mmCIF file of C-alpha atoms in Angstrom:
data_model
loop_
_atom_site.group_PDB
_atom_site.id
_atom_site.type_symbol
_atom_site.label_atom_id
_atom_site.label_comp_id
_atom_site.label_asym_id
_atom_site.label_seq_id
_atom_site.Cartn_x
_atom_site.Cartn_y
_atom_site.Cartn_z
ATOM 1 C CA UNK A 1107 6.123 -56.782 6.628
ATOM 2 C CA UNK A 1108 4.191 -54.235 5.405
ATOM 3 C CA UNK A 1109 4.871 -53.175 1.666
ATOM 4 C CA UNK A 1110 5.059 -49.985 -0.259
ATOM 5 C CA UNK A 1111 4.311 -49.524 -3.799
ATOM 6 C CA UNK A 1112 6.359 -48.323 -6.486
ATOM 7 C CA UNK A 1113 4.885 -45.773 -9.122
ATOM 8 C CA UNK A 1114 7.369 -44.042 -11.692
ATOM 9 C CA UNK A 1115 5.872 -41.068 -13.452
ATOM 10 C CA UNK A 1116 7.972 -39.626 -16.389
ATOM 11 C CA UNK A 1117 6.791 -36.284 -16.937
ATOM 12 C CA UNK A 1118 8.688 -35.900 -20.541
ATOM 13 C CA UNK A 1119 8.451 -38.910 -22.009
ATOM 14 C CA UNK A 1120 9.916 -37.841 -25.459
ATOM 15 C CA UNK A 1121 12.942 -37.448 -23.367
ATOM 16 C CA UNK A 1122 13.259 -34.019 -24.041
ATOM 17 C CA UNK A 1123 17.334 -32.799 -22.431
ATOM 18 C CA UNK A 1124 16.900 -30.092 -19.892
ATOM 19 C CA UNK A 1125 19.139 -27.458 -19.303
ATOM 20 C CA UNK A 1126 20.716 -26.300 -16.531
ATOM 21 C CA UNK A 1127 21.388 -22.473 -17.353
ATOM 22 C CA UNK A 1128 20.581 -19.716 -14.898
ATOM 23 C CA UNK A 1129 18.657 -16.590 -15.609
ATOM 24 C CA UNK A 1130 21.125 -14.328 -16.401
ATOM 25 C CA UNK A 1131 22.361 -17.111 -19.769
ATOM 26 C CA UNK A 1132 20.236 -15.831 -22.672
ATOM 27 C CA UNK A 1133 19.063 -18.402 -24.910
ATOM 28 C CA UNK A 1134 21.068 -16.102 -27.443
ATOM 29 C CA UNK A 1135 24.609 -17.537 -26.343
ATOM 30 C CA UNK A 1136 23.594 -21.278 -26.239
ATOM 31 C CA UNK A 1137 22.292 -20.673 -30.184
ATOM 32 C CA UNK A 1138 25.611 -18.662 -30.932
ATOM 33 C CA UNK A 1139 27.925 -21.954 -30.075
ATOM 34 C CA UNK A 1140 29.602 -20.588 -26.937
ATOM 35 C CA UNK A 1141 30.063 -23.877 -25.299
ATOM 36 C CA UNK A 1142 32.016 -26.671 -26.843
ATOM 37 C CA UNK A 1143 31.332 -30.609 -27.503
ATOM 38 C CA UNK A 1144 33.172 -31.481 -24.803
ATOM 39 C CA UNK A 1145 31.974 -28.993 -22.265
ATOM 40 C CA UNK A 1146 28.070 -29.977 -23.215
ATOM 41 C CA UNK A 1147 28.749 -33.382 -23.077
ATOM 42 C CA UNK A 1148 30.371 -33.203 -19.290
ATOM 43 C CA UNK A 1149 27.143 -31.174 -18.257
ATOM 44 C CA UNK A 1150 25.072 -33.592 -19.527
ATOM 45 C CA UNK A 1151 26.802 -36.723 -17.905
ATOM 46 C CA UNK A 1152 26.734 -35.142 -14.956
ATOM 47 C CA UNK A 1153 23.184 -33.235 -14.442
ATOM 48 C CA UNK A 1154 21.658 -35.987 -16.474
ATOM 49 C CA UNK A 1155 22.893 -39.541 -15.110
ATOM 50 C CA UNK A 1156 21.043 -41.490 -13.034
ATOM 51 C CA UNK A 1157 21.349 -41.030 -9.130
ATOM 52 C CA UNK A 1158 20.874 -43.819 -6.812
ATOM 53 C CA UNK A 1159 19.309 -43.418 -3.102
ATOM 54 C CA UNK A 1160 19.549 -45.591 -0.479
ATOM 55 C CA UNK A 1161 17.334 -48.799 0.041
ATOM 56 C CA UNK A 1162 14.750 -49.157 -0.905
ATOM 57 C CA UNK A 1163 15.110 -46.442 -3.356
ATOM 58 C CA UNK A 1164 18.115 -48.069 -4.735
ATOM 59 C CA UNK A 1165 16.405 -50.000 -7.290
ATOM 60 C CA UNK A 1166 15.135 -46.773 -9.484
ATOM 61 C CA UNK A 1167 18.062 -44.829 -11.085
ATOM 62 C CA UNK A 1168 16.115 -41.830 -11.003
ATOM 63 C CA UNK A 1169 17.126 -38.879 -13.168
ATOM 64 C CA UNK A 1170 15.667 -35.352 -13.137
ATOM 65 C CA UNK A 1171 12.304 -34.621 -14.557
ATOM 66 C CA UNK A 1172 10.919 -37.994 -12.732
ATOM 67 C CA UNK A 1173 7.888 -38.236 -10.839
ATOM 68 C CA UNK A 1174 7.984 -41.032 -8.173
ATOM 69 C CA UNK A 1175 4.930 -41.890 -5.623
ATOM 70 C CA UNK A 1176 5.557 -43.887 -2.671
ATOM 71 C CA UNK A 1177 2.002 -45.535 -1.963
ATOM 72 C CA UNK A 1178 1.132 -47.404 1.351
ATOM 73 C CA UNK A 1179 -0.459 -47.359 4.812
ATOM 74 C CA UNK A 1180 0.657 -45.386 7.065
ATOM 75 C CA UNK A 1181 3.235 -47.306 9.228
ATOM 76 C CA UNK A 1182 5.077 -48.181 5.881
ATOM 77 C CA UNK A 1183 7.791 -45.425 6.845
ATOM 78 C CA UNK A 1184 7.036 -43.507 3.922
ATOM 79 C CA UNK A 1185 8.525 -40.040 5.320
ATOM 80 C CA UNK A 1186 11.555 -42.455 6.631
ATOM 81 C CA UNK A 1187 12.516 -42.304 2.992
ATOM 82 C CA UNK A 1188 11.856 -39.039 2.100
ATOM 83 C CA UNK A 1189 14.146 -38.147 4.777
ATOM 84 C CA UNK A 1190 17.117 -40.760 3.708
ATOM 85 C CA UNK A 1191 16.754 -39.238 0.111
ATOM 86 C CA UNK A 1192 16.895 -35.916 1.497
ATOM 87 C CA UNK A 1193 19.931 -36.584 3.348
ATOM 88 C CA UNK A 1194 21.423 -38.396 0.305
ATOM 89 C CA UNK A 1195 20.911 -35.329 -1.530
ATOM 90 C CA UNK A 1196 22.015 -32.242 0.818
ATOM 91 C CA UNK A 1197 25.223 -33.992 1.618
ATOM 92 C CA UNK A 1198 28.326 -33.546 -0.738
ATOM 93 C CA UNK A 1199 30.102 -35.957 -2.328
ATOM 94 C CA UNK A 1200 33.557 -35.308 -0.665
ATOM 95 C CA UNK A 1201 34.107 -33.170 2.291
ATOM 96 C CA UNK A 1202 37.695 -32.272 3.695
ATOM 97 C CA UNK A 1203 38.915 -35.555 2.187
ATOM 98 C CA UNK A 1204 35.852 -37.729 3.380
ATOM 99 C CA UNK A 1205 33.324 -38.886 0.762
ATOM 100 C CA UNK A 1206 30.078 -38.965 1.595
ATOM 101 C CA UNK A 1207 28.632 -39.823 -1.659
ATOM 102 C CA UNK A 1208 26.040 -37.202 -1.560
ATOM 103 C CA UNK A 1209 25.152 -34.161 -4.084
ATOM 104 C CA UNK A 1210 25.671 -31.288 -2.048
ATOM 105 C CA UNK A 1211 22.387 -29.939 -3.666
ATOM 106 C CA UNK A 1212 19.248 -28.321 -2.029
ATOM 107 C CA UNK A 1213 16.060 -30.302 -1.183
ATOM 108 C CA UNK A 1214 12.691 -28.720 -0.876
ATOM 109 C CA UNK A 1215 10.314 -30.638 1.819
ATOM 110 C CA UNK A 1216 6.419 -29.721 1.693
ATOM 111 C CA UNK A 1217 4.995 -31.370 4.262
ATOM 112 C CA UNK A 1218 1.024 -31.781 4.102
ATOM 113 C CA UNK A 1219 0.371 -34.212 6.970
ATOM 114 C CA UNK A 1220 2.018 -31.443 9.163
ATOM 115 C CA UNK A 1221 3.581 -33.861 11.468
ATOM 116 C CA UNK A 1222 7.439 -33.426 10.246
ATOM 117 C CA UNK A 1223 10.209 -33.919 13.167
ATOM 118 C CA UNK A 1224 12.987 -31.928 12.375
ATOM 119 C CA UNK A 1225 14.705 -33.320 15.292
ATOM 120 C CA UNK A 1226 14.607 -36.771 13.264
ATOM 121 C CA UNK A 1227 16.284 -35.607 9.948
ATOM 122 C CA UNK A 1228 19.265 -33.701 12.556
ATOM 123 C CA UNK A 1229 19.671 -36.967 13.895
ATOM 124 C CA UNK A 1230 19.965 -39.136 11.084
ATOM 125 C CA UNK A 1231 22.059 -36.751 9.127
ATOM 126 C CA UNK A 1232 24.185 -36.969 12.056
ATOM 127 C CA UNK A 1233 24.752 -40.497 12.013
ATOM 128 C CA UNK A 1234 25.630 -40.459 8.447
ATOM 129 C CA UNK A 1235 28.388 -38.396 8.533
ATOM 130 C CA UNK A 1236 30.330 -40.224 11.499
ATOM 131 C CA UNK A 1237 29.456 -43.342 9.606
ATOM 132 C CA UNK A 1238 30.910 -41.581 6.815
ATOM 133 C CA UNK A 1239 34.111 -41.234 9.381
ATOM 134 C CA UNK A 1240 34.190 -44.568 10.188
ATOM 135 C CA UNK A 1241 33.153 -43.467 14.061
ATOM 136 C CA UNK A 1242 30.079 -45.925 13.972
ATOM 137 C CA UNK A 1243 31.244 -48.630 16.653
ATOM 138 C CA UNK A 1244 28.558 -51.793 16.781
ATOM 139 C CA UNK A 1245 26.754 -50.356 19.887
ATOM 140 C CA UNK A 1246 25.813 -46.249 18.088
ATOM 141 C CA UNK A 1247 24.896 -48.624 15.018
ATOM 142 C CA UNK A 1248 22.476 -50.246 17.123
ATOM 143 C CA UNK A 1249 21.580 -47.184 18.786
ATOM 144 C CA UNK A 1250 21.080 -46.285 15.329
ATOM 145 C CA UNK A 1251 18.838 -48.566 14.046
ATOM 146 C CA UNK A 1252 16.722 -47.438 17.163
ATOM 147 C CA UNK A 1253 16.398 -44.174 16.032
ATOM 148 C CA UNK A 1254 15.635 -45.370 12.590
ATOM 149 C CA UNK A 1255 12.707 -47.168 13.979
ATOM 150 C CA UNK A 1256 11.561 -44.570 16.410
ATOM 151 C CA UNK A 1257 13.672 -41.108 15.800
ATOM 152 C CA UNK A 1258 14.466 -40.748 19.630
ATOM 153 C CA UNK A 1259 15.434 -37.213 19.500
ATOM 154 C CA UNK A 1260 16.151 -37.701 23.225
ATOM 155 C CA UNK A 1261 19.232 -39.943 22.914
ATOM 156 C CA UNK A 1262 22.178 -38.160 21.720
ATOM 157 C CA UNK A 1263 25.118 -40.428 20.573
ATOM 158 C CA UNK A 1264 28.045 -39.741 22.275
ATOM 159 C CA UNK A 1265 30.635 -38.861 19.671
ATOM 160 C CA UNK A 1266 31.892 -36.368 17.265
ATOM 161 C CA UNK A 1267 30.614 -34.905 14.225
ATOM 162 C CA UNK A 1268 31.391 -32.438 11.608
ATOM 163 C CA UNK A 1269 29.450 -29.496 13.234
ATOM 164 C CA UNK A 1270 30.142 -27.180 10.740
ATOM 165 C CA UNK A 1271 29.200 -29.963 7.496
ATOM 166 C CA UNK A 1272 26.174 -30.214 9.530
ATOM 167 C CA UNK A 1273 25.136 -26.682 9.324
ATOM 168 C CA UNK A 1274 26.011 -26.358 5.766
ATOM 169 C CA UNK A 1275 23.990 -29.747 4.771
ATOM 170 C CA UNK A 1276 20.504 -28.179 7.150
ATOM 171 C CA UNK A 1277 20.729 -25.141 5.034
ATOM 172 C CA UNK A 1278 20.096 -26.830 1.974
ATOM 173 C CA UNK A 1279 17.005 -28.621 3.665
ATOM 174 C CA UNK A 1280 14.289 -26.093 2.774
ATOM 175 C CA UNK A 1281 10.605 -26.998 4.332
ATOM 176 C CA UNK A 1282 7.414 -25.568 3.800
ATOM 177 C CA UNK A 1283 3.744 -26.735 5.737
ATOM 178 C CA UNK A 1284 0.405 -26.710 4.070
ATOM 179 C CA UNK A 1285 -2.787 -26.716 6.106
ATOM 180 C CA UNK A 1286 -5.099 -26.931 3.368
ATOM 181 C CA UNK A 1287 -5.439 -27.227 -0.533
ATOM 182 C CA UNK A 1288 -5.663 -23.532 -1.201
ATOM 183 C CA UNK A 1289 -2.318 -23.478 0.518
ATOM 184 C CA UNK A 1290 -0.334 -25.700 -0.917
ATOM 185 C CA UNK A 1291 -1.831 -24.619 -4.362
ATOM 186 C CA UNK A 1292 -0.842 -21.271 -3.683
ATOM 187 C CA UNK A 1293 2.664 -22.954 -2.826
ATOM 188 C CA UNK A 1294 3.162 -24.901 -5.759
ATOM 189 C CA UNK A 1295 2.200 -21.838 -7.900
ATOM 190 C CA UNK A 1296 4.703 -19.246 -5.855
ATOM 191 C CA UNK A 1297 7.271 -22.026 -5.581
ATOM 192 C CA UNK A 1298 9.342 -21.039 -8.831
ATOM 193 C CA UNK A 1299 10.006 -17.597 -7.084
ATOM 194 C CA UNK A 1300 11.436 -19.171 -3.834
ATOM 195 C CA UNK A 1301 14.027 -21.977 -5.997
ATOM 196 C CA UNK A 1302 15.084 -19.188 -7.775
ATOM 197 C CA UNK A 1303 15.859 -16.971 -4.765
ATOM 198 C CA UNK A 1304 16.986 -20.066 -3.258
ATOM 199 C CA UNK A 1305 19.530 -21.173 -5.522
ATOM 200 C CA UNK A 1306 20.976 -17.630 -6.365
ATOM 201 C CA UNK A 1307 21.187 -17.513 -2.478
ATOM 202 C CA UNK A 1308 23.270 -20.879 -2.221
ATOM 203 C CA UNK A 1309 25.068 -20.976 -5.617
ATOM 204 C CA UNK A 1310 23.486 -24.306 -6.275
ATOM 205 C CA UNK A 1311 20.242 -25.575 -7.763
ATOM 206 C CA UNK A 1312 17.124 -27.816 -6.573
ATOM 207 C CA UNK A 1313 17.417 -31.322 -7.303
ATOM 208 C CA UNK A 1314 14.462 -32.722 -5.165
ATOM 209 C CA UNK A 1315 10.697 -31.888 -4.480
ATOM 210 C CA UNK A 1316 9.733 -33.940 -1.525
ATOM 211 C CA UNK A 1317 6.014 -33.927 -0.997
ATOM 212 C CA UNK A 1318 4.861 -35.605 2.163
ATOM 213 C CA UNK A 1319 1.076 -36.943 2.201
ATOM 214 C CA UNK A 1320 0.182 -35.420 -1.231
ATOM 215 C CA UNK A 1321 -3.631 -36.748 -0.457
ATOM 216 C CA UNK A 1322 -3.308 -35.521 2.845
ATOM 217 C CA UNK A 1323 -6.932 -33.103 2.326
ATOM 218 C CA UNK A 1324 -8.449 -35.908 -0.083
ATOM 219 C CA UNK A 1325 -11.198 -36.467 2.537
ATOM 220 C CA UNK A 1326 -11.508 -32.234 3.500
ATOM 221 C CA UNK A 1327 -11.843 -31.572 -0.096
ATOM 222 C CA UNK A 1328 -14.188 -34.577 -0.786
ATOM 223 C CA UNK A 1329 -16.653 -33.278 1.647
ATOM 224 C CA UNK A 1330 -16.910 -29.669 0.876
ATOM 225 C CA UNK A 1331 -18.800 -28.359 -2.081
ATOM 226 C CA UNK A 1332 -17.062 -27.181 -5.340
ATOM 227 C CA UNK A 1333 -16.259 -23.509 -4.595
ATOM 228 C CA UNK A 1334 -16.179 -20.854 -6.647
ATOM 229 C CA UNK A 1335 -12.510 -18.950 -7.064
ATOM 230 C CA UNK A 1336 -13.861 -16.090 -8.515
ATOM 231 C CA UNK A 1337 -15.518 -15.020 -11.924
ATOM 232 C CA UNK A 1338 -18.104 -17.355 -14.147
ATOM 233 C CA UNK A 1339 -14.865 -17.835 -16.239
ATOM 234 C CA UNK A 1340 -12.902 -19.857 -13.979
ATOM 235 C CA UNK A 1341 -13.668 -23.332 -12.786
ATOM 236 C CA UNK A 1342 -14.533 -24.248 -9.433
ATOM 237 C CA UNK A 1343 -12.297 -26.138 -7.130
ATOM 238 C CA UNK A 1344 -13.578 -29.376 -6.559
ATOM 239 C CA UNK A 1345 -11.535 -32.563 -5.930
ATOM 240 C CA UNK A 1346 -10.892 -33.189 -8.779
ATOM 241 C CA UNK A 1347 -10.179 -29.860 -9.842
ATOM 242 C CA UNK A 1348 -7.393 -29.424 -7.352
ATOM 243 C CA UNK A 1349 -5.701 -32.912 -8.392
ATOM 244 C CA UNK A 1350 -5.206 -31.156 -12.053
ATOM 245 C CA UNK A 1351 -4.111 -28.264 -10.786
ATOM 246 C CA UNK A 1352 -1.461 -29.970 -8.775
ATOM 247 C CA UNK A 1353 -0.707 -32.318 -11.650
ATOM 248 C CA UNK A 1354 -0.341 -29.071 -14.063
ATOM 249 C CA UNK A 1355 1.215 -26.733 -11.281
ATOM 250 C CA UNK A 1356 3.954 -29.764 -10.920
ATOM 251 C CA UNK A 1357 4.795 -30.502 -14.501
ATOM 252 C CA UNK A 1358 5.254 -26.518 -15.110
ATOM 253 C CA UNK A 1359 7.724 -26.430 -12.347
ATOM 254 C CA UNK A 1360 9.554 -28.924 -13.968
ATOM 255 C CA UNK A 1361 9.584 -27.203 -17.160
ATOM 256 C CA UNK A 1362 11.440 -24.455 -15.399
ATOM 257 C CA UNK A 1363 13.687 -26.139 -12.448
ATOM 258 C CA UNK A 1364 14.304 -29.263 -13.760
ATOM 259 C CA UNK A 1365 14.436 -31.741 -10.887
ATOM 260 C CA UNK A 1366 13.521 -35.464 -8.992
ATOM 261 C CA UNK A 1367 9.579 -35.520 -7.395
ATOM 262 C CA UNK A 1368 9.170 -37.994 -4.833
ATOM 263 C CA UNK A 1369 5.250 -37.575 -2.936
ATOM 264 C CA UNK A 1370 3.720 -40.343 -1.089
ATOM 265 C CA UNK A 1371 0.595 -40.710 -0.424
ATOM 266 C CA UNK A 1372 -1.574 -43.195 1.759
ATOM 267 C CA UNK A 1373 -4.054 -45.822 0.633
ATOM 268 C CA UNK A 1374 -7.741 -44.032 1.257
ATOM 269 C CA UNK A 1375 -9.097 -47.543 0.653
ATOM 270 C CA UNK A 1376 -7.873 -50.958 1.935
ATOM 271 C CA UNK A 1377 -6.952 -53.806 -0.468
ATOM 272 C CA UNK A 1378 -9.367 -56.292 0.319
ATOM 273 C CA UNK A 1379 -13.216 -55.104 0.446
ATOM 274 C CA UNK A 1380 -15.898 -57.839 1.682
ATOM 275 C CA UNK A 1381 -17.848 -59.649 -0.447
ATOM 276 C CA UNK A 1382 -20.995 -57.794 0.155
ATOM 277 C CA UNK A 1383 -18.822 -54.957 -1.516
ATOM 278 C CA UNK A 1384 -18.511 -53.513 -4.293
ATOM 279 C CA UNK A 1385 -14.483 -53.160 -5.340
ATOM 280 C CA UNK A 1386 -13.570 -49.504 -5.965
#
C-alpha cells in the first residue's frame, strides 16, 4: 500500500491568537473593552480548537494558521483527501435536525495539476449527507466505496438527498485553476480581495486553502531561465525565487484570513536511487 507523508508546518510558532473580526471592527473597539471575558473566551474555544477530518487526516488536530503538505506519488489519492476535507468543511454541523458534523464554512480549492473532477466532489458530498440520514443500505455503501476508488460520475445512486443542503454546501466550494507560476502567483497575491468579497458575500469566513499539486510547474520553471519581472531593482523569477514568493505570499494571507493550508505535492525524485548514484 502505497504511503503518504505527513509534514506539519506551523506558520506562528509563538502561538500568536488570531482574530476573527471583520473589516468594518476597528481595532479601536477591541482596545476600548467592548467584549466581555466570557464572550472572548467562547470565540476563542470555538475559532481556535482543534478540528478533526476524516481518515487519514484524523490523526492531526489541526487548528487555523497550520500549514500541512501531503507528500507522495501520484496514485497515493492525495486530491481524495483534499476533497474529504473539503466536504468536512462546507457541510454544517446540524441541518434541519440532522448533524452532519461539518463547519458550514467556505473552502477555497486551487488546483495546479488542472485535472479537478467536479463531478467527483458532487458525488461524494452526496453520499455523505444520506449517510448522514441513515439512507446508506450495504449495497450504495459498496457502490460507494467504488466511487471512492474511481469517482464514477456515471453511476448515480438511486436515493434521496437534501437537494437544497447540497446547493448551499457547493456554494461554499470556491475553485480556482493555475496554468503556470505567474498565475498562481498572481492568485495568491489577489487572493485576499476574493475571501474578502467572498465571505461578505456568504456571511461566513474561509477556513481552508486547498492547494492541489503545489510543485505542479517544478520541472517548467526548472527549465526556463530566470526572467526578469521588470526593473534592475527587482529579482528575477527563478525556481527558487517563485518557492519564496509562494512561501511569503502564503504566510501573509494568513496574517490576514486566518485559516487551515493543506497542499500536496508529488515526489520529483524516487526513494531509492542506484548505487551508481549519487542520493539527492
Amino acid at each position: 500500500m502505497t504511503k503518504i507523508l505527513f509534514t506539519l508546518f506551523l506558520i506562528n510558532k509563538s502561538g500568536v491568537v488570531f482574530f476573527s473580526v471583520t473589516p468594518a471592527m476597528a481595532l479601536k473597539g477591541w482596545i476600548e473593552g467592548d467584549e466581555s471575558a466570557d464572550e472572548m473566551l467562547s470565540r476563542l474555544l470555538t475559532e481556535g480548537s482543534p478540528f478533526f477530518f476524516l481518515p487519514p487526516l484524523h490523526r492531526l488536530p489541526l487548528r487555523v494558521g497550520n500549514v500541512l503538505e501531503l507528500v507522495g506519488p501520484s496514485t497515493s489519492a492525495k486530491t481524495q483527501i483534499l476533497i474529504q476535507a473539503a466536504i468536512s468543511c462546507i457541510l454544517p454541523k446540524e441541518w434541519n435536525g440532522v448533524h452532519y458534523g461539518g463547519l458550514g464554512r467556505l473552502v477555497i480549492f486551487l488546483d495546479l495539476d488542472c485535472r479537478f473532477d467536479v463531478s467527483c466532489l458532487a458525488q461524494l458530498l452526496k453520499h455523505r449527507i444520506m449517510e448522514a440520514n441513515g439512507l446508506s443500505s450495504k449495497e450504495h455503501r459498496e457502490q460507494q466505496l467504488g466511487d471512492l476508488l474511481n469517482c464514477d460520475a456515471k453511476r448515480q445512486p438511486n436515493m434521496f438527498y437534501d437537494e437544497e443542503l447540497f446547493a448551499v454546501c457547493m456554494r461554499r466550494f470556491l475553485y480556482v485553476r493555475c496554468y503556470e507560476s505567474f498565475e498562481f502567483l498572481t492568485t495568491l497575491k489577489t487572493l485576499h480581495y476574493r475571501l474578502r468579497r467572498e465571505s461578505e458575500a456568504h456571511g461566513i469566513s474561509v477556513y481552508c486553502l486547498l492547494i492541489d499539486s503545489i510543485g505542479a510547474f517544478h520541472w517548467v520553471d526548472r527549465a526556463c531561465r530566470p526572467l526578469p519581472m521588470g526593473g534592475d531593482n527587482r529579482k528575477s523569477l527563478s525556481l527558487l525565487g517563485v518557492s519564496e514568493t509562494v512561501v511569503q505570499e502564503v504566510s501573509n494571507l494568513l496574517l490576514l484570513h486566518p485559516m487551515v493550508v493543506i497542499a500536496t505535492r508529488t515526489t520529483i525524485l524516487g526513494d531509492k536511487s542506484s548505487a551508481n548514484e549519487v542520493p539527492w
